[in-house]
Coordinates of C-alpha atoms in Angstrom, one line a residue:
M905 CA 3.5 -54.0 -52.0
F906 CA 0.2 -55.6 -51.1
Q907 CA 1.5 -57.8 -48.3
S908 CA 0.0 -55.8 -45.5
L909 CA -3.3 -55.8 -47.2
S910 CA -3.0 -59.5 -47.9
D911 CA -2.3 -60.2 -44.3
K912 CA -5.3 -58.2 -43.1
L913 CA -7.7 -59.8 -45.6
S914 CA -6.4 -63.3 -44.5
A915 CA -7.2 -62.4 -40.9
A916 CA -10.7 -61.3 -41.9
F917 CA -11.3 -64.5 -43.8
K918 CA -10.4 -66.6 -40.7
R919 CA -13.5 -65.2 -39.1
F920 CA -15.5 -67.1 -41.8
K921 CA -13.3 -70.2 -41.7
N922 CA -13.9 -70.8 -38.0
K923 CA -17.7 -71.2 -38.6
G924 CA -19.4 -74.1 -40.2
K925 CA -22.4 -72.1 -41.1
L926 CA -22.7 -68.4 -41.6
T927 CA -25.3 -65.9 -40.6
E928 CA -25.9 -62.5 -42.1
A929 CA -24.5 -61.0 -38.9
D930 CA -21.3 -63.0 -39.4
V931 CA -20.9 -61.7 -42.9
K932 CA -21.4 -58.1 -41.9
A933 CA -18.9 -58.4 -39.1
G934 CA -16.3 -59.9 -41.5
M935 CA -17.0 -57.2 -44.1
R936 CA -16.3 -54.5 -41.4
E937 CA -12.8 -56.0 -41.1
I938 CA -12.3 -56.1 -44.8
K939 CA -13.5 -52.5 -45.1
L940 CA -10.9 -51.4 -42.5
A941 CA -8.2 -53.4 -44.3
L942 CA -8.9 -51.6 -47.6
L943 CA -9.1 -48.2 -46.0
E944 CA -5.8 -48.8 -44.2
A945 CA -4.3 -49.8 -47.6
D946 CA -5.2 -46.3 -48.8
V947 CA -8.0 -47.4 -51.2
N948 CA -10.3 -44.6 -52.1
F949 CA -13.2 -44.4 -49.8
K950 CA -15.7 -44.4 -52.7
V951 CA -14.1 -47.6 -54.0
V952 CA -14.3 -49.2 -50.6
R953 CA -17.9 -48.3 -50.1
E954 CA -19.0 -49.7 -53.5
F955 CA -16.9 -52.8 -53.0
I956 CA -18.2 -53.6 -49.6
K957 CA -21.8 -53.0 -50.7
T958 CA -21.5 -55.3 -53.7
V959 CA -19.7 -58.1 -51.8
T960 CA -22.1 -58.0 -48.9
E961 CA -25.1 -58.2 -51.2
R962 CA -23.7 -61.3 -52.9
A963 CA -22.4 -62.9 -49.7
V964 CA -25.7 -62.8 -47.8
G965 CA -27.4 -64.7 -50.7
S966 CA -28.6 -68.3 -50.2
D967 CA -25.6 -69.7 -52.3
V968 CA -23.2 -68.6 -49.6
L969 CA -25.1 -68.9 -46.4
E970 CA -26.4 -72.4 -47.2
S971 CA -23.1 -73.6 -48.7
L972 CA -21.1 -76.3 -47.1
V973 CA -18.0 -74.2 -47.5
P974 CA -19.2 -70.6 -47.1
A975 CA -15.7 -69.3 -46.4
Q976 CA -14.4 -70.4 -49.8
Q977 CA -17.4 -68.9 -51.5
I978 CA -16.8 -65.5 -49.8
V979 CA -13.1 -65.6 -50.9
K980 CA -14.3 -66.4 -54.4
I981 CA -16.7 -63.4 -54.3
V982 CA -14.0 -61.0 -53.0
N983 CA -11.6 -62.2 -55.7
E984 CA -14.1 -61.6 -58.4
E985 CA -15.1 -58.1 -57.2
L986 CA -11.4 -57.1 -56.7
T987 CA -10.9 -58.1 -60.3
N988 CA -13.9 -56.1 -61.5
I989 CA -12.7 -53.0 -59.5
M990 CA -9.3 -53.1 -61.3
G991 CA -10.9 -53.4 -64.7
G992 CA -12.1 -57.0 -65.1
S993 CA -9.8 -58.1 -67.9
Q994 CA -6.5 -57.0 -69.4
A995 CA -6.6 -53.8 -71.5
K996 CA -4.0 -54.0 -74.2
L997 CA -2.2 -51.1 -76.0
Q998 CA -4.2 -50.1 -79.0
I999 CA -2.2 -50.5 -82.2
S1000 CA -3.2 -48.2 -85.1
S1001 CA -4.3 -49.8 -88.3
N1002 CA -2.6 -46.9 -90.0
P1003 CA 1.0 -46.7 -88.7
P1004 CA 2.6 -45.2 -86.9
T1005 CA 0.8 -45.9 -83.5
V1006 CA 1.5 -42.7 -81.4
V1007 CA 1.8 -43.1 -77.7
M1008 CA 1.9 -39.9 -75.6
M1009 CA 3.5 -40.3 -72.2
V1010 CA 2.1 -37.8 -69.6
G1011 CA 2.4 -37.4 -65.8
L1012 CA 4.0 -35.5 -63.0
Q1013 CA 7.8 -35.1 -62.7
G1014 CA 9.5 -38.0 -61.0
A1015 CA 6.7 -40.5 -61.9
G1016 CA 9.0 -42.3 -64.3
K1017 CA 7.7 -41.1 -67.7
T1018 CA 11.1 -41.2 -69.5
T1019 CA 12.2 -44.6 -68.1
H1020 CA 8.9 -46.2 -68.9
A1021 CA 8.7 -44.7 -72.4
A1022 CA 12.1 -46.6 -72.9
K1023 CA 10.8 -49.7 -71.3
L1024 CA 7.7 -49.8 -73.5
A1025 CA 9.9 -49.2 -76.6
A1026 CA 12.2 -52.1 -75.6
M1027 CA 9.0 -54.4 -75.0
Y1028 CA 7.5 -53.6 -78.4
K1029 CA 10.9 -53.9 -80.2
K1030 CA 11.0 -57.5 -78.9
Q1031 CA 7.6 -58.0 -80.4
G1032 CA 8.9 -57.0 -83.8
K1033 CA 8.0 -53.4 -83.9
R1034 CA 10.1 -50.5 -85.0
P1035 CA 9.8 -48.0 -82.2
L1036 CA 11.0 -44.3 -82.0
L1037 CA 11.4 -42.3 -78.9
V1038 CA 10.7 -38.5 -79.2
A1039 CA 12.3 -36.2 -76.6
C1040 CA 9.8 -33.4 -75.8
D1041 CA 10.9 -32.7 -72.2
V1042 CA 12.8 -29.5 -72.8
Y1043 CA 12.6 -28.3 -69.2
R1044 CA 14.0 -30.8 -66.9
P1045 CA 17.8 -30.7 -66.9
A1046 CA 19.3 -33.8 -68.6
A1047 CA 15.9 -35.2 -69.6
I1048 CA 16.9 -35.4 -73.3
K1049 CA 20.3 -37.0 -72.5
Q1050 CA 18.6 -39.5 -70.2
L1051 CA 16.3 -40.6 -73.1
Q1052 CA 19.3 -40.8 -75.5
I1053 CA 21.2 -43.0 -73.1
L1054 CA 18.2 -45.3 -72.6
G1055 CA 17.6 -45.3 -76.4
E1056 CA 21.2 -46.4 -77.0
Q1057 CA 20.9 -49.0 -74.3
I1058 CA 17.9 -50.7 -75.9
G1059 CA 18.9 -50.0 -79.5
V1060 CA 16.0 -47.6 -80.3
P1061 CA 16.5 -44.3 -82.1
V1062 CA 15.7 -41.1 -80.3
F1063 CA 14.5 -38.0 -82.1
T1064 CA 15.5 -34.7 -80.5
M1065 CA 15.7 -31.1 -81.6
G1066 CA 17.5 -29.8 -78.4
N1067 CA 15.9 -27.8 -75.6
E1068 CA 15.4 -24.5 -77.4
V1069 CA 12.6 -25.7 -79.6
S1070 CA 8.9 -25.9 -78.7
P1071 CA 7.8 -29.3 -77.5
V1072 CA 4.8 -29.1 -79.8
K1073 CA 7.1 -28.6 -82.8
I1074 CA 9.4 -31.4 -81.7
A1075 CA 6.5 -33.8 -81.4
A1076 CA 5.2 -32.9 -84.9
E1077 CA 8.6 -33.2 -86.5
G1078 CA 9.2 -36.5 -84.6
L1079 CA 6.0 -37.9 -86.1
K1080 CA 7.1 -36.8 -89.6
Y1081 CA 10.5 -38.5 -89.0
A1082 CA 8.8 -41.7 -87.9
K1083 CA 6.8 -41.8 -91.1
D1084 CA 9.8 -41.0 -93.3
N1085 CA 11.9 -43.8 -91.6
F1086 CA 9.1 -46.5 -91.4
C1087 CA 8.9 -46.5 -87.5
D1088 CA 5.6 -48.1 -86.7
I1089 CA 5.3 -47.1 -83.0
V1090 CA 6.2 -43.7 -81.5
F1091 CA 6.6 -42.9 -77.8
I1092 CA 6.4 -39.1 -77.1
D1093 CA 8.1 -38.3 -73.8
T1094 CA 6.5 -35.1 -72.5
A1095 CA 7.5 -32.8 -69.7
G1096 CA 6.1 -33.1 -66.2
R1097 CA 5.8 -30.7 -63.2
L1098 CA 5.9 -31.2 -59.5
H1099 CA 2.1 -30.6 -59.5
V1100 CA -0.7 -30.2 -62.0
D1101 CA -0.7 -26.7 -63.4
E1102 CA -2.2 -24.7 -66.3
V1103 CA 1.0 -24.3 -68.2
L1104 CA 1.7 -28.0 -68.2
M1105 CA -1.8 -28.9 -69.3
D1106 CA -2.0 -26.3 -72.1
E1107 CA 1.3 -27.6 -73.6
L1108 CA 0.0 -31.3 -73.4
I1109 CA -3.3 -30.4 -75.0
A1110 CA -1.4 -28.7 -77.9
I1111 CA 0.8 -31.8 -78.3
K1112 CA -2.3 -33.9 -78.4
E1113 CA -4.0 -31.7 -81.0
K1114 CA -0.9 -31.7 -83.2
T1115 CA -0.1 -35.4 -83.1
N1116 CA -3.6 -37.0 -82.6
P1117 CA -2.1 -39.8 -80.4
T1118 CA -3.5 -43.4 -80.5
E1119 CA -2.9 -43.7 -76.8
I1120 CA -2.4 -41.2 -74.0
L1121 CA -0.8 -43.1 -71.1
L1122 CA -0.6 -41.5 -67.7
T1123 CA 2.4 -42.5 -65.6
V1124 CA 1.5 -42.6 -61.9
D1125 CA 3.8 -43.3 -59.0
A1126 CA 2.1 -45.9 -56.8
M1127 CA 4.1 -44.8 -53.8
I1128 CA 2.1 -41.5 -53.4
G1129 CA -1.1 -43.3 -52.4
Q1130 CA -4.3 -41.3 -52.6
D1131 CA -2.5 -38.4 -54.4
A1132 CA -2.1 -40.9 -57.3
V1133 CA -5.8 -41.1 -57.7
N1134 CA -6.2 -37.3 -57.6
V1135 CA -3.5 -36.8 -60.2
A1136 CA -5.1 -39.5 -62.4
E1137 CA -8.5 -37.8 -62.1
K1138 CA -7.2 -34.4 -63.0
F1139 CA -5.2 -35.6 -66.1
N1140 CA -8.1 -37.6 -67.3
E1141 CA -10.5 -34.6 -66.9
L1142 CA -8.3 -32.4 -69.1
L1143 CA -6.7 -34.9 -71.5
D1144 CA -9.1 -37.8 -71.7
I1145 CA -6.3 -40.3 -71.1
T1146 CA -6.7 -43.8 -72.6
G1147 CA -4.8 -45.7 -69.9
V1148 CA -2.5 -45.7 -66.9
I1149 CA 1.0 -47.1 -66.1
L1150 CA 1.5 -47.6 -62.4
T1151 CA 5.2 -47.4 -61.4
K1152 CA 7.2 -48.5 -58.4
L1153 CA 4.7 -51.4 -57.7
D1154 CA 7.6 -53.2 -56.2
G1155 CA 7.9 -50.5 -53.5
D1156 CA 7.0 -50.8 -49.8
T1157 CA 3.7 -49.0 -49.9
R1158 CA 0.0 -49.7 -49.2
G1159 CA -1.1 -50.2 -52.8
G1160 CA -4.4 -48.5 -52.7
A1161 CA -3.7 -46.6 -56.0
A1162 CA -3.9 -49.9 -57.9
L1163 CA -7.3 -50.6 -56.5
S1164 CA -8.6 -47.0 -57.0
V1165 CA -7.4 -45.5 -60.3
R1166 CA -9.5 -47.6 -62.6
Y1167 CA -12.6 -47.1 -60.6
V1168 CA -12.2 -43.3 -60.2
T1169 CA -11.1 -42.5 -63.7
G1170 CA -12.9 -45.2 -65.7
K1171 CA -9.6 -45.7 -67.6
P1172 CA -7.7 -49.0 -67.4
I1173 CA -4.3 -49.7 -65.9
K1174 CA -2.4 -51.1 -68.9
F1175 CA 1.1 -51.6 -67.5
V1176 CA 2.9 -51.9 -64.1
G1177 CA 6.5 -51.0 -63.4
T1178 CA 8.0 -53.6 -61.1
G1179 CA 11.7 -52.5 -60.7
E1180 CA 14.5 -50.4 -62.1
K1181 CA 15.7 -52.6 -64.9
I1182 CA 14.7 -51.9 -68.4
D1183 CA 12.6 -55.0 -68.7
A1184 CA 10.9 -54.5 -65.3
I1185 CA 7.5 -53.7 -66.8
E1186 CA 4.5 -56.0 -67.2
P1187 CA 1.0 -55.8 -68.8
F1188 CA -1.5 -55.4 -66.1
H1189 CA -3.9 -58.3 -65.5
P1190 CA -6.7 -57.5 -63.0
D1191 CA -7.5 -61.1 -62.2
R1192 CA -3.8 -62.0 -61.5
M1193 CA -3.3 -58.9 -59.3
A1194 CA -6.5 -59.9 -57.3
S1195 CA -5.0 -63.4 -56.9
R1196 CA -1.7 -61.9 -55.6
I1197 CA -3.6 -59.7 -53.2
L1198 CA -5.5 -62.7 -51.8
G1199 CA -2.3 -64.7 -51.3
M1200 CA -3.1 -67.1 -54.2
G1201 CA 0.0 -66.3 -56.2
D1202 CA 0.3 -65.6 -59.9
V1203 CA 1.4 -68.7 -61.6
L1204 CA 0.5 -67.6 -65.1
S1205 CA 2.8 -64.6 -64.9
L1206 CA 5.6 -66.8 -63.5
I1207 CA 5.1 -69.2 -66.5
E1208 CA 5.2 -66.4 -68.9
K1209 CA 8.4 -65.1 -67.4
A1210 CA 9.9 -68.6 -67.8
E1211 CA 8.7 -69.0 -71.4
A1212 CA 10.1 -65.6 -72.3
V1213 CA 13.7 -66.7 -71.5
Y1214 CA 13.5 -70.5 -72.2
D1215 CA 12.5 -71.8 -75.6
E1216 CA 11.5 -75.4 -76.8
K1217 CA 14.8 -76.0 -78.4
Q1218 CA 16.8 -75.3 -75.2
A1219 CA 14.3 -77.5 -73.2
A1220 CA 14.8 -80.4 -75.6
E1221 CA 18.6 -80.1 -75.4
L1222 CA 18.4 -79.9 -71.6
E1223 CA 16.1 -83.0 -71.5
K1224 CA 18.6 -84.9 -73.7
K1225 CA 21.5 -84.0 -71.4
M1226 CA 19.6 -85.0 -68.4
R1227 CA 18.7 -88.4 -69.9
E1228 CA 22.2 -89.1 -71.1
Q1229 CA 23.8 -87.8 -67.9
T1230 CA 26.0 -85.4 -69.8
F1231 CA 24.9 -82.3 -67.8
T1232 CA 27.9 -80.1 -67.2
L1233 CA 28.8 -77.1 -65.0
D1234 CA 28.4 -74.9 -68.1
D1235 CA 24.8 -76.1 -68.4
Y1236 CA 24.4 -75.5 -64.6
L1237 CA 25.6 -71.9 -65.0
E1238 CA 23.2 -71.4 -67.9
Q1239 CA 20.2 -72.4 -65.8
F1240 CA 21.2 -69.9 -63.1
E1241 CA 21.5 -67.2 -65.7
Q1242 CA 18.0 -68.1 -67.1
I1243 CA 16.5 -67.7 -63.6
K1244 CA 18.4 -64.5 -63.0
S1245 CA 17.0 -63.0 -66.2
M1246 CA 13.4 -63.7 -65.0
G1247 CA 13.7 -61.2 -62.1
S1248 CA 14.7 -61.2 -58.4
V1249 CA 14.2 -64.3 -56.4
E1250 CA 11.8 -62.5 -54.1
Q1251 CA 9.6 -61.4 -57.1
L1252 CA 9.5 -64.9 -58.4
L1253 CA 8.7 -66.6 -55.1
G1254 CA 6.1 -63.9 -54.5
M1255 CA 4.2 -65.2 -57.5
M1256 CA 3.9 -68.6 -56.0
P1257 CA 0.7 -69.5 -54.1
G1258 CA 1.0 -69.4 -50.3
V1259 CA 4.3 -67.7 -50.1
N1260 CA 4.4 -64.9 -47.6
T1261 CA 6.6 -62.1 -49.1
S1262 CA 6.9 -60.3 -45.9
A1263 CA 8.6 -63.4 -44.4
L1264 CA 11.0 -63.4 -47.3
K1265 CA 12.4 -60.1 -46.2
D1266 CA 13.3 -61.7 -42.8
A1267 CA 14.8 -64.6 -44.7
Q1268 CA 17.3 -62.1 -46.4
I1269 CA 17.5 -63.9 -49.7
D1270 CA 21.0 -63.4 -51.0
E1271 CA 20.8 -62.3 -54.7
K1272 CA 24.6 -62.2 -54.8
A1273 CA 24.7 -66.0 -54.4
I1274 CA 24.1 -66.5 -58.1
E1275 CA 26.9 -64.1 -58.9
K1276 CA 29.2 -66.1 -56.7
V1277 CA 28.2 -69.3 -58.6
E1278 CA 28.9 -67.5 -61.9
A1279 CA 32.4 -66.4 -60.7
I1280 CA 33.4 -69.8 -59.4
I1281 CA 32.3 -71.6 -62.6
R1282 CA 33.9 -69.0 -64.9
S1283 CA 37.2 -69.4 -63.0
M1284 CA 37.3 -73.1 -64.0
T1285 CA 39.0 -74.5 -67.1
P1286 CA 36.7 -75.9 -69.9
R1287 CA 37.9 -79.4 -68.9
E1288 CA 37.0 -78.8 -65.1
R1289 CA 33.5 -77.6 -66.1
T1290 CA 32.9 -80.8 -68.2
K1291 CA 34.6 -83.2 -65.6
P1292 CA 34.3 -81.7 -62.2
D1293 CA 35.6 -85.0 -60.7
I1294 CA 39.2 -83.9 -61.6
I1295 CA 39.0 -80.8 -59.3
N1296 CA 41.4 -81.7 -56.5
S1297 CA 42.7 -79.5 -53.7
P1298 CA 45.2 -77.5 -55.6
R1299 CA 42.6 -76.8 -58.4
K1300 CA 40.0 -75.7 -55.7
R1301 CA 42.6 -73.2 -54.3
R1302 CA 43.3 -71.8 -57.7
I1303 CA 39.5 -71.5 -58.6
A1304 CA 38.8 -69.9 -55.2
A1305 CA 41.6 -67.3 -55.8
G1306 CA 40.5 -66.6 -59.3
S1307 CA 36.8 -66.1 -58.4
G1308 CA 37.5 -64.1 -55.2
T1309 CA 35.8 -66.7 -53.1
S1310 CA 36.9 -69.4 -50.6
V1311 CA 37.6 -73.1 -51.0
E1312 CA 34.6 -73.7 -48.9
D1313 CA 32.4 -71.9 -51.4
V1314 CA 33.9 -74.1 -54.2
N1315 CA 33.2 -77.2 -52.2
R1316 CA 29.6 -76.1 -51.5
L1317 CA 29.1 -75.4 -55.3
L1318 CA 30.4 -78.8 -56.3
K1319 CA 28.2 -80.5 -53.7
Q1320 CA 25.1 -78.6 -54.9
F1321 CA 26.0 -79.6 -58.5
D1322 CA 26.4 -83.3 -57.6
Q1323 CA 23.0 -83.2 -55.7
T1324 CA 21.4 -81.6 -58.8
K1325 CA 22.7 -84.4 -61.0
K1326 CA 21.3 -87.1 -58.6
L1327 CA 17.9 -85.3 -58.7
M1328 CA 18.0 -85.3 -62.5
K1329 CA 18.7 -89.1 -62.5
Q1330 CA 15.5 -89.6 -60.5
F1331 CA 13.6 -87.4 -63.0
T1332 CA 14.9 -89.4 -65.9
S1333 CA 14.1 -92.7 -64.3
S1334 CA 10.4 -91.7 -64.3
K1335 CA 8.4 -93.2 -67.1
K1336 CA 6.4 -90.0 -67.6
F1337 CA 9.5 -87.8 -68.1
G1338 CA 9.8 -86.4 -71.6
R1339 CA 6.5 -87.5 -72.9
G1340 CA 4.4 -84.9 -74.6
R1341 CA 3.1 -82.3 -72.3
N1342 CA 5.0 -83.7 -69.3
R1343 CA 8.2 -82.6 -70.9
M1344 CA 10.2 -80.3 -68.6
K1345 CA 10.0 -76.8 -70.1
F1346 CA 11.3 -74.4 -67.5
P1347 CA 14.5 -73.7 -65.6
F1348 CA 14.7 -75.3 -62.2

């Protein structure tokens, strides 16, 4: 979502790179371009004004103007100040020392409260918590049913009393149920409106007073731009929220909300929604987001995604198979599935330094290619997967027919597999391979 801003900032930085030495006038001219880039990205004007003032003051100092690489110094300053605007460091969800931890989800209708309540429940269940979802949206048609379906999907209980009972009573009874059933984290899904109104706020205030939540998380749709900041400001004023979840951060928008919400409300962005899948939610790291905006990638998040789906035991087994040249098509399929579970190819490439995600759209990455690989391999017999050399023309025709692909597709897969094995042979011939920290840990 920040590609347009990234491109404009890169163009502004070129103004500095083309000069061996910088003057104060050069800095101020470059800052004007950065200011325009931020305003066009829908960043709040107060944020832009403060940001430009701070960066300019630091950039006209002797450390920059007298530096041998002034352009790099300015990029470093911009990176640091972007990080500061978005909160400086990660703000984690506060866990109560006296369970259960109560998380009240608030926001306007359509922002994604219900979905992200379930996403958080799934995330904390993986971390060993016993979550409970409480359905307090009694106004939106099918809101309770939606939460029940999501709860069933992730294996988390949903407390509901129907849509004829007061949301305040449902919240109180849900909390009692959590204590009686040893649930240690409760997510209260509240109702939203199409706009901030008195009735909505009165009800939320009543739920807050009744449940005394540990966290009040405001779910904000990043696609609505400046309005996201206005909504956050209003909710914070009336409820004193503890944090923000920015949703639809994978959308094609200008991204100003992510740079403005923290500054305007003084409350941290704690999570970001990055897609429709139940696991498409990430803790918000201001430093990593600043790095992405400046086109430096986000290698740490990429590594964390890999580690989440790929453990040490699997890595050791893969390493052994590579060394002994016993890598099969079943293993090959498993690697594709590991990569697929990490997210879309475009998302993963977007985390790598120097990758232009806008160019990826033109490249039209075919996400269905992995599904085709899966279909072809699953259409093979166990013996064919272990010994692909036996796959002759009749077998290829049978595999193609069984997978709904062509013989050319089967040939292409077999050729790719053969090339992969050759590459592995080169890896295993390296003296450093498999020693200590040089051990291969992640899917390729």
